[in-house]
Tab-separated table of C-alpha atoms in Angstrom:
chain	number	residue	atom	x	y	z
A	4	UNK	CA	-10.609	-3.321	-4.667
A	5	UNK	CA	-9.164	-3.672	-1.177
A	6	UNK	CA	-9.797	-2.185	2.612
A	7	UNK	CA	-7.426	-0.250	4.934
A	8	UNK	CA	-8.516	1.341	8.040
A	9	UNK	CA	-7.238	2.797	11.227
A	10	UNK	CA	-6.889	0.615	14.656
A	11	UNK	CA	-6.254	3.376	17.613
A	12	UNK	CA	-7.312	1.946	21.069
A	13	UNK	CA	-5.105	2.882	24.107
A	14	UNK	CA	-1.427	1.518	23.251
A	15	UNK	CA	-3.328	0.341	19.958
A	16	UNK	CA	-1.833	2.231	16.591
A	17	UNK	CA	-1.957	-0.462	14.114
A	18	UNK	CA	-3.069	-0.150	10.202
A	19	UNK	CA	-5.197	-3.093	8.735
A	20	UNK	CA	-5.560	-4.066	5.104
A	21	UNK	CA	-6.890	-6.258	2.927
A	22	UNK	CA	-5.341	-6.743	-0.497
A	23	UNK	CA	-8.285	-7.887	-2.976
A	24	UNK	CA	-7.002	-8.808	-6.252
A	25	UNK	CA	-6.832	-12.017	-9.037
A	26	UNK	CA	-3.363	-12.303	-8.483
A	27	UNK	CA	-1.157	-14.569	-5.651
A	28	UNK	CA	1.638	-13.322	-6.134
A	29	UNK	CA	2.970	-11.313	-3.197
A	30	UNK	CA	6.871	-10.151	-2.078
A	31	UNK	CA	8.691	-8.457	0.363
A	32	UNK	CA	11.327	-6.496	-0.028
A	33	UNK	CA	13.969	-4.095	2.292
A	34	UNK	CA	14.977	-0.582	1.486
A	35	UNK	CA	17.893	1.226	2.881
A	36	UNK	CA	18.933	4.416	4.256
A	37	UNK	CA	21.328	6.935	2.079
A	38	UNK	CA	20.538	5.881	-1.301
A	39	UNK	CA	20.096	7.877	-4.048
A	40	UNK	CA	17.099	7.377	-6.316
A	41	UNK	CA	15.708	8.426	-9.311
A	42	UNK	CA	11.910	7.384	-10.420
A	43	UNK	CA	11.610	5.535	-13.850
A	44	UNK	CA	9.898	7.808	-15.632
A	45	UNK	CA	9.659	8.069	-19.448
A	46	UNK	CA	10.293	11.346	-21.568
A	47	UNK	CA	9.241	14.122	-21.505
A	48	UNK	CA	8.203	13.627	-17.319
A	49	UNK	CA	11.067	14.763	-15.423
A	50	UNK	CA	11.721	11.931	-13.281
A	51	UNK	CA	11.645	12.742	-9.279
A	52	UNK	CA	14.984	11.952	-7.420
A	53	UNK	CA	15.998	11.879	-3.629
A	54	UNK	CA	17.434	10.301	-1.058
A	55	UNK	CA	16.008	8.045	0.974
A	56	UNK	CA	16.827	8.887	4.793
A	57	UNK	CA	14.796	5.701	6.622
A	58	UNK	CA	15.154	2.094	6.197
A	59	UNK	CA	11.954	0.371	5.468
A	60	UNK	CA	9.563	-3.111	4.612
A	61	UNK	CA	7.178	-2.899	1.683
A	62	UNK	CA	5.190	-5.470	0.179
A	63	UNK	CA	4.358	-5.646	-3.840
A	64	UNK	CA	2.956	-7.557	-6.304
A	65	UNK	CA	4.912	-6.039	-8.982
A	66	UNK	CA	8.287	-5.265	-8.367
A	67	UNK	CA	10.846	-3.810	-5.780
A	68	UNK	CA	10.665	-0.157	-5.135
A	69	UNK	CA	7.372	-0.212	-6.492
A	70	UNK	CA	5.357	-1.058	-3.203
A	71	UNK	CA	1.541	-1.747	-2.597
A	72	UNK	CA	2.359	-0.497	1.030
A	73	UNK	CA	4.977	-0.535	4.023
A	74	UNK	CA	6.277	0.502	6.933
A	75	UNK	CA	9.355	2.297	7.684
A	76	UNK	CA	11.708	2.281	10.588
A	77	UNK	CA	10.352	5.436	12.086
A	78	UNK	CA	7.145	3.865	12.076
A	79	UNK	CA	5.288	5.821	9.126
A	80	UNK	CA	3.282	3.620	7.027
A	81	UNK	CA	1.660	4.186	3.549
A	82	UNK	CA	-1.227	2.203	1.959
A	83	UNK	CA	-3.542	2.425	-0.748
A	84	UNK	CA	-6.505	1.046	-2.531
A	85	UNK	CA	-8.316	1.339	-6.069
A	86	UNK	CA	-10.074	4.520	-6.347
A	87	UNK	CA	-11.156	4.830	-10.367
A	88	UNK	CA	-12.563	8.389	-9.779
A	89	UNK	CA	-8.839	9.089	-9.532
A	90	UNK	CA	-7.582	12.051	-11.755
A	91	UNK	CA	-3.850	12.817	-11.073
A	92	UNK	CA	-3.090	16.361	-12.055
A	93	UNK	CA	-1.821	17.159	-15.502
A	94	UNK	CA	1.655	17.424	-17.161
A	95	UNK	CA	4.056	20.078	-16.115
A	96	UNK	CA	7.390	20.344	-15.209
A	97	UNK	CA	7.284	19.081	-11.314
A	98	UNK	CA	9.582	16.355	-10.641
A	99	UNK	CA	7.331	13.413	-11.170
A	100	UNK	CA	6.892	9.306	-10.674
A	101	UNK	CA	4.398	6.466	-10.736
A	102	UNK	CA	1.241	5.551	-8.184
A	103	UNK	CA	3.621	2.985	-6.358
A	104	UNK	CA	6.746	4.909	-6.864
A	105	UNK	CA	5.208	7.543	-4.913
A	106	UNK	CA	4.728	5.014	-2.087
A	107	UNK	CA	8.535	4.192	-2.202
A	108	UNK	CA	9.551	7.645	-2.095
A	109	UNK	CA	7.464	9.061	1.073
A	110	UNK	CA	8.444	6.012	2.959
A	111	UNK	CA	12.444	6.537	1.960
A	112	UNK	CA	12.033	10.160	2.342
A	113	UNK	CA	9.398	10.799	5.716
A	114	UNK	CA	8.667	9.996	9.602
A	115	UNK	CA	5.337	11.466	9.837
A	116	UNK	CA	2.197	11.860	8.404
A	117	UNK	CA	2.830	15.837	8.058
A	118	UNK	CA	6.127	15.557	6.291
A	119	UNK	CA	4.812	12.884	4.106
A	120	UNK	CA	2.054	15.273	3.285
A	121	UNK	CA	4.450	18.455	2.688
A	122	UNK	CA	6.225	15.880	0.113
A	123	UNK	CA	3.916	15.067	-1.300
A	124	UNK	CA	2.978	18.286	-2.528
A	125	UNK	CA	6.721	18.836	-4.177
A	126	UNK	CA	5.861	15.753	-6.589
A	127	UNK	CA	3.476	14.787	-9.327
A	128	UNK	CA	2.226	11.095	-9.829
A	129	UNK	CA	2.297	10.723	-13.500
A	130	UNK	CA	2.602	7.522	-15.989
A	131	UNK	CA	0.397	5.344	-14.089
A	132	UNK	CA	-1.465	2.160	-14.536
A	133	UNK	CA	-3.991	2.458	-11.936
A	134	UNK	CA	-6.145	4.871	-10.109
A	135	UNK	CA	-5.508	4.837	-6.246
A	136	UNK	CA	-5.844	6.849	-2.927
A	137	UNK	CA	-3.942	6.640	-0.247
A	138	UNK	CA	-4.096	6.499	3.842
A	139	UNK	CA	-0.467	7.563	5.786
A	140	UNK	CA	-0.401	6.855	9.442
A	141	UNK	CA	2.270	7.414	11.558
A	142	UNK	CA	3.748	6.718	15.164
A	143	UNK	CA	1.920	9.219	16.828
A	144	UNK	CA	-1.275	8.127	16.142
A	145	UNK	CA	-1.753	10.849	12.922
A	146	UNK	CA	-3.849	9.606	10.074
A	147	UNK	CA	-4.707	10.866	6.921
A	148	UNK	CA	-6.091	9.711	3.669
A	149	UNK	CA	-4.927	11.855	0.337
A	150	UNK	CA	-6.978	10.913	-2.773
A	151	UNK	CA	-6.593	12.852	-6.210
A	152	UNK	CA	-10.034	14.450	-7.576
A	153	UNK	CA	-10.134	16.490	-10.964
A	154	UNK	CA	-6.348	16.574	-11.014
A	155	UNK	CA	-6.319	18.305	-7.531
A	156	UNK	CA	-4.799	16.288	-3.870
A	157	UNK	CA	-7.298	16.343	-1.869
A	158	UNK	CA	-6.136	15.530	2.220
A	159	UNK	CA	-8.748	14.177	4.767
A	160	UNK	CA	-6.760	14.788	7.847
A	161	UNK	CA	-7.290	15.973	11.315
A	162	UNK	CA	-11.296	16.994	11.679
A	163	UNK	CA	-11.807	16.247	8.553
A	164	UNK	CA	-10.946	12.623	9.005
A	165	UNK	CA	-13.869	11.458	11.693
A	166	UNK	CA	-13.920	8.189	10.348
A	167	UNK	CA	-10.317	6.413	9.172
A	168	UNK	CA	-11.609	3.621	6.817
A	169	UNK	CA	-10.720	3.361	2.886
A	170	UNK	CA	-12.332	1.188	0.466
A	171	UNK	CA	-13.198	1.979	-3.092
A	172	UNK	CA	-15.295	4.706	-3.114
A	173	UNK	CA	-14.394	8.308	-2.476
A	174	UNK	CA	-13.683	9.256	1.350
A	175	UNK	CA	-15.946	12.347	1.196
A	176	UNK	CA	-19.235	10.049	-0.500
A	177	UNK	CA	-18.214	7.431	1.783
A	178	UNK	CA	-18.161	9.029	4.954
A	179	UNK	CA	-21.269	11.365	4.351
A	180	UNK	CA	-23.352	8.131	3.398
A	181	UNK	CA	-22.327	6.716	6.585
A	182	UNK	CA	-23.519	9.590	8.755
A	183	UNK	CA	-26.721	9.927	7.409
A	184	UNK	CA	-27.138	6.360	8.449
A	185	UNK	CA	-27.557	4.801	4.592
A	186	UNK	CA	-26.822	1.113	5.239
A	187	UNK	CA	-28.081	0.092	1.714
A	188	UNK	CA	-27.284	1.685	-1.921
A	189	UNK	CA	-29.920	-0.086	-3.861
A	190	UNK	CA	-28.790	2.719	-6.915
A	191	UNK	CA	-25.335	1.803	-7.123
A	192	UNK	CA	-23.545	-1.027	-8.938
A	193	UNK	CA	-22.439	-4.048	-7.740
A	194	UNK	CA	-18.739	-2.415	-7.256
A	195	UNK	CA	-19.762	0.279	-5.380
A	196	UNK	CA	-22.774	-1.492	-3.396
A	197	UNK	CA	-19.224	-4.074	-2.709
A	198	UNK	CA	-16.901	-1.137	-1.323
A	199	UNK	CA	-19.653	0.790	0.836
A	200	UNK	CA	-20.745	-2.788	2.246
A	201	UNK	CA	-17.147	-3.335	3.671
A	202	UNK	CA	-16.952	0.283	4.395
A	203	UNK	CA	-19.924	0.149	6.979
A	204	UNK	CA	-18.732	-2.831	8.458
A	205	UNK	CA	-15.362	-1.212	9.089
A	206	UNK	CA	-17.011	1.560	10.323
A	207	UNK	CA	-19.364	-0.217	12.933
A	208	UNK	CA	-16.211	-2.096	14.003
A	209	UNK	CA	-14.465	0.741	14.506
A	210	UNK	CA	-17.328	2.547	16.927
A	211	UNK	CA	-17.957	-0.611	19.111
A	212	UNK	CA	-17.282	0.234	22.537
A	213	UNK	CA	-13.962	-2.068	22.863
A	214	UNK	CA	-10.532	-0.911	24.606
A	215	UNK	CA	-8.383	-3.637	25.105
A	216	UNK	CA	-8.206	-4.972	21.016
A	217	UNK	CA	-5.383	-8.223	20.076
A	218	UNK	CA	-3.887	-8.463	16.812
A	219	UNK	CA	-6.631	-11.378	16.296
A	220	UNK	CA	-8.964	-8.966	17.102
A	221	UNK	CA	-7.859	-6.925	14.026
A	222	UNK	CA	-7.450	-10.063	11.646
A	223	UNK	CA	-11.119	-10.913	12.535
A	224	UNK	CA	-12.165	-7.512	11.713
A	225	UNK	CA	-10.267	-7.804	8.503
A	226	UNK	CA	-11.900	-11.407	7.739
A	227	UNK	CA	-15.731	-10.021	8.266
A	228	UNK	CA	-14.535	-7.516	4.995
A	229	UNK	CA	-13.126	-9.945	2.867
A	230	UNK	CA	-13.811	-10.591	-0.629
A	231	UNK	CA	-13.396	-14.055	-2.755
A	232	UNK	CA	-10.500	-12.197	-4.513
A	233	UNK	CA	-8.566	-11.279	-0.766
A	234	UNK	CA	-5.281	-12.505	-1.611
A	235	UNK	CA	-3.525	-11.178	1.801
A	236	UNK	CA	-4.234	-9.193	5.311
A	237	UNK	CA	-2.083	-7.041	6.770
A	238	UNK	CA	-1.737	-5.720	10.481
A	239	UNK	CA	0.883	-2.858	10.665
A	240	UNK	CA	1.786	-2.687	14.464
A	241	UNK	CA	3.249	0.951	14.877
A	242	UNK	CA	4.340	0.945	17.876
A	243	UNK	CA	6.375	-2.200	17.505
A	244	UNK	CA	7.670	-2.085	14.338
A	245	UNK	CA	5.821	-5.613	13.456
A	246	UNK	CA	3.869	-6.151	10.595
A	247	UNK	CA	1.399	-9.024	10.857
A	248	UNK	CA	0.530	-11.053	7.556
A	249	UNK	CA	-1.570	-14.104	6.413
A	250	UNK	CA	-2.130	-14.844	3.059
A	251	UNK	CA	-4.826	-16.693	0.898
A	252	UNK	CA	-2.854	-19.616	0.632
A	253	UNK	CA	-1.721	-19.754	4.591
A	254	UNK	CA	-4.451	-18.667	7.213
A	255	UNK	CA	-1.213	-19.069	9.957
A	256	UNK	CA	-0.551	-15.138	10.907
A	257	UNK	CA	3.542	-14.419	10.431
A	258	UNK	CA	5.038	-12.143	12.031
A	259	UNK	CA	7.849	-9.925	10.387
A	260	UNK	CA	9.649	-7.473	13.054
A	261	UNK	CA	11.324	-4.602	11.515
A	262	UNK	CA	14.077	-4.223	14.122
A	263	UNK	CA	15.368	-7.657	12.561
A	264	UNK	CA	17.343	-6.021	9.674
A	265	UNK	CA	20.064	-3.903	8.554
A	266	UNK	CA	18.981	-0.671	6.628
A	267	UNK	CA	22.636	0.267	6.394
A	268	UNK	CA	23.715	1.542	3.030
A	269	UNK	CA	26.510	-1.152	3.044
A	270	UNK	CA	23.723	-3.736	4.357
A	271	UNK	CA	22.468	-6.546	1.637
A	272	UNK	CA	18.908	-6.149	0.553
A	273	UNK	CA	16.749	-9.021	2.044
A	274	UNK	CA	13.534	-10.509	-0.448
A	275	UNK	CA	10.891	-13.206	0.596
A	276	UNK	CA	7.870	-14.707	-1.293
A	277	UNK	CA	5.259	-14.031	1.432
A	278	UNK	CA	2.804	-17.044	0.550
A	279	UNK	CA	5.717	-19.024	1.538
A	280	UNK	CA	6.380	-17.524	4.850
A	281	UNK	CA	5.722	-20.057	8.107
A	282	UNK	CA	4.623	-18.493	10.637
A	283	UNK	CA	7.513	-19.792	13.126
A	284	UNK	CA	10.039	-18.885	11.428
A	285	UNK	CA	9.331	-15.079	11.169
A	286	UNK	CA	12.385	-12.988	9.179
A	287	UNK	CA	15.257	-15.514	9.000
A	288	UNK	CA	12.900	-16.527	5.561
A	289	UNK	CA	14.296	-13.512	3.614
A	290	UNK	CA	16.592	-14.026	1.386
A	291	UNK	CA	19.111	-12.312	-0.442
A	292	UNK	CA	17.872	-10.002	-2.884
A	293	UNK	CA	18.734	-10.229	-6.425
A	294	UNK	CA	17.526	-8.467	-9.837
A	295	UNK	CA	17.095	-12.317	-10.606
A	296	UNK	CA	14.879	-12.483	-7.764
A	297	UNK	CA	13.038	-9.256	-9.179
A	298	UNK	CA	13.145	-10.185	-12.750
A	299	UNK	CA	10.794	-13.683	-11.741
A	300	UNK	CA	8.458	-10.958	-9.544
A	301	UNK	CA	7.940	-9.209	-12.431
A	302	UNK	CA	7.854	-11.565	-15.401
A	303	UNK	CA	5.085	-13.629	-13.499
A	304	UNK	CA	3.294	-10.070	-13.036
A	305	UNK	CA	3.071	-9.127	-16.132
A	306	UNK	CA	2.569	-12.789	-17.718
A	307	UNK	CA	0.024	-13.780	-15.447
A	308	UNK	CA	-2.337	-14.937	-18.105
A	309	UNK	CA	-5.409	-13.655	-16.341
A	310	UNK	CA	-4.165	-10.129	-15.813
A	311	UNK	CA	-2.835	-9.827	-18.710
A	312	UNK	CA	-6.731	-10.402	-20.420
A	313	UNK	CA	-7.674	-7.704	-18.383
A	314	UNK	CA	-5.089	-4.941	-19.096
A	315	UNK	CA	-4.235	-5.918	-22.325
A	316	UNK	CA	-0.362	-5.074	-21.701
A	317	UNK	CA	2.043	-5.316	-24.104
A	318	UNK	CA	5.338	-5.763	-21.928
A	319	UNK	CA	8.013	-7.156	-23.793
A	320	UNK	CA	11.004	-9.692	-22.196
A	321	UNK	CA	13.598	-6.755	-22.886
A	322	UNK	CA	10.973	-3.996	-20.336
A	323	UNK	CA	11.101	-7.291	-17.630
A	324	UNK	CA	15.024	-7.070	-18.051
A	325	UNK	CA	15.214	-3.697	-17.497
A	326	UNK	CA	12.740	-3.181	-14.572
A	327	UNK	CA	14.353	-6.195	-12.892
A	328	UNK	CA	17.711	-4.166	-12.899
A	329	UNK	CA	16.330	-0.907	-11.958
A	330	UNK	CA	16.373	-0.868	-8.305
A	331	UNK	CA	20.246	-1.544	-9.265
A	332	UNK	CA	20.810	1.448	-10.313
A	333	UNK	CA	20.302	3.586	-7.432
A	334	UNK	CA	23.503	3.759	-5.412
């Protein structure tokens, strides 16, 4: 499921999201500058490579290099949430890479929102798991929200971007729904009654009259949108290179500054669990980063009992291994 939307008020440029999901596990990860990457992508895709010019945070559920979201050093920052009208486009010979790779790569890779959109465009998302859309924001205030309909990208930027709020239903339905004044979808599911509810109380948020905004100001926001399954918030502070977090199993908001790192290519790579993050202790919780670290990220992913009903995966110990040791082998 999930929420992200927009915060712009005054000195204000901050992304907010909601992660909603039966899962607790949650990690955050560095990425440096002047590495060279290659997407793990099976035959016959031909796997996307580059080189990743900014430094940057991301936070996943899954694995390093395979983010949920993040910010970079130049401030751009990429998020996403379940969209299952998704339809990426269809097999040919771009350079291509998963949903979350993709999220890796514009972060490594872009500034802004228009560069991330111009790469975008030289890379196919193929191989993935789930169906997603995505909002980019970026340090001067640019937003946009790319989603994939009948294999096309589709980009809501600009005018055609009024309102910058993403839940689970496309941005075009969403938005229109919202303009007519439809505050109730009695013909809809329960899912989609679920992501136009939050929507509409993003959206009123969002058009109240109020300048000066604090970061609780956002995290309250975020709280009125919550669902049962809301495993962690997020406030990405642009401007300062902070990103704000609480989780479902600590309410206290931590604070995680990007300017207290190394992105240097001869730098170590820094990893914490974020449910275990206090909030006065900010960054100097990161530890070293390991594949071992990465391999017990992943194995609880993909053996998370509940999940694993759901998807009915088949990932043997030997694919943990070698994911765990991927990010390895970019150097």
């Amino acid at each position: 499921m999930s929420t992200v939307f927009h915060l712009k008020r005054n000195k204000v440029n901050w992304i907010c999201k909601n992660q909603d999901v039966i899962y607790e596990g949650v990690h955050l990860f560095t990425n440096h500058r002047d590495l060279h990457k290659t997407a793990l992508v099976m035959p016959p895709g031909t796997p996307a490579a580059w080189v990743s010019k900014y430094g940057s945070i991301t936070i996943s559920q899954v694995a390093k290099d395979q983010p949920n979201g993040g910010m970079n050093e130049a401030g751009l920052v990429v998020e996403q949430t379940t969209l299952w009208q998704s339809e990426y486009p269809t097999a040919d010979e771009w350079p291509s890479l998963n949903e979350l790779y993709w999220i890796q790569y514009l972060l490594d890779t872009c500034s802004t929102v228009e560069e991330a959109l111009h790469a975008a465009s030289n890379v196919r998302i193929d191989q993935s798991t789930t169906k997603l859309h995505y909002l980019l924001a970026d340090a001067s205030g640019d937003c946009a929200i790319i989603e994939f309909i009948n294999g096309q990208m589709i980009v809501h930027h600009d005018e055609q971007l009024p309102l910058p709020v993403m839940t689970n239903t496309v941005y075009s339905k969403a938005n229109q729904d919202i303009q007519l004044g439809i505050r109730h979808w009695f013909d809809r599911d329960e899912y989609e009654c679920n992501s136009m509810d939050r929507y509409l109380i993003v959206a009123d948020a969002l058009q109240a009259d109020t300048d000066e905004v604090r970061v609780e100001d956002a995290f309250r926001i975020l709280s009125t949108a919550k669902r049962e399954d809301t495993v962690y918030s997020l406030v990405y502070d642009i401007h300062a290179r902070i990103i704000y977090a609480r989780t479902s199993r600590n309410q206290a908001i931590v604070s995680i500054s990007l300017s207290k790192f190394d992105y240097s290519k001869q730098a170590s790579s820094k990893a914490a669990n974020l449910q275990k993050l206090h909030a006065d202790k900010g960054s100097c919780q990161f530890e070293a980063y390991s594949a071992a670290y990465n391999r017990q990220a992943i194995h609880a992913f993909f053996r998370d009992p509940v999940l694993t009903s759901i998807f009915k995966w088949e990932i043997t110990d030997e694919m943990i291994q070698y994911l765990a040791h991927y990010p390895d082998t970019a150097y």
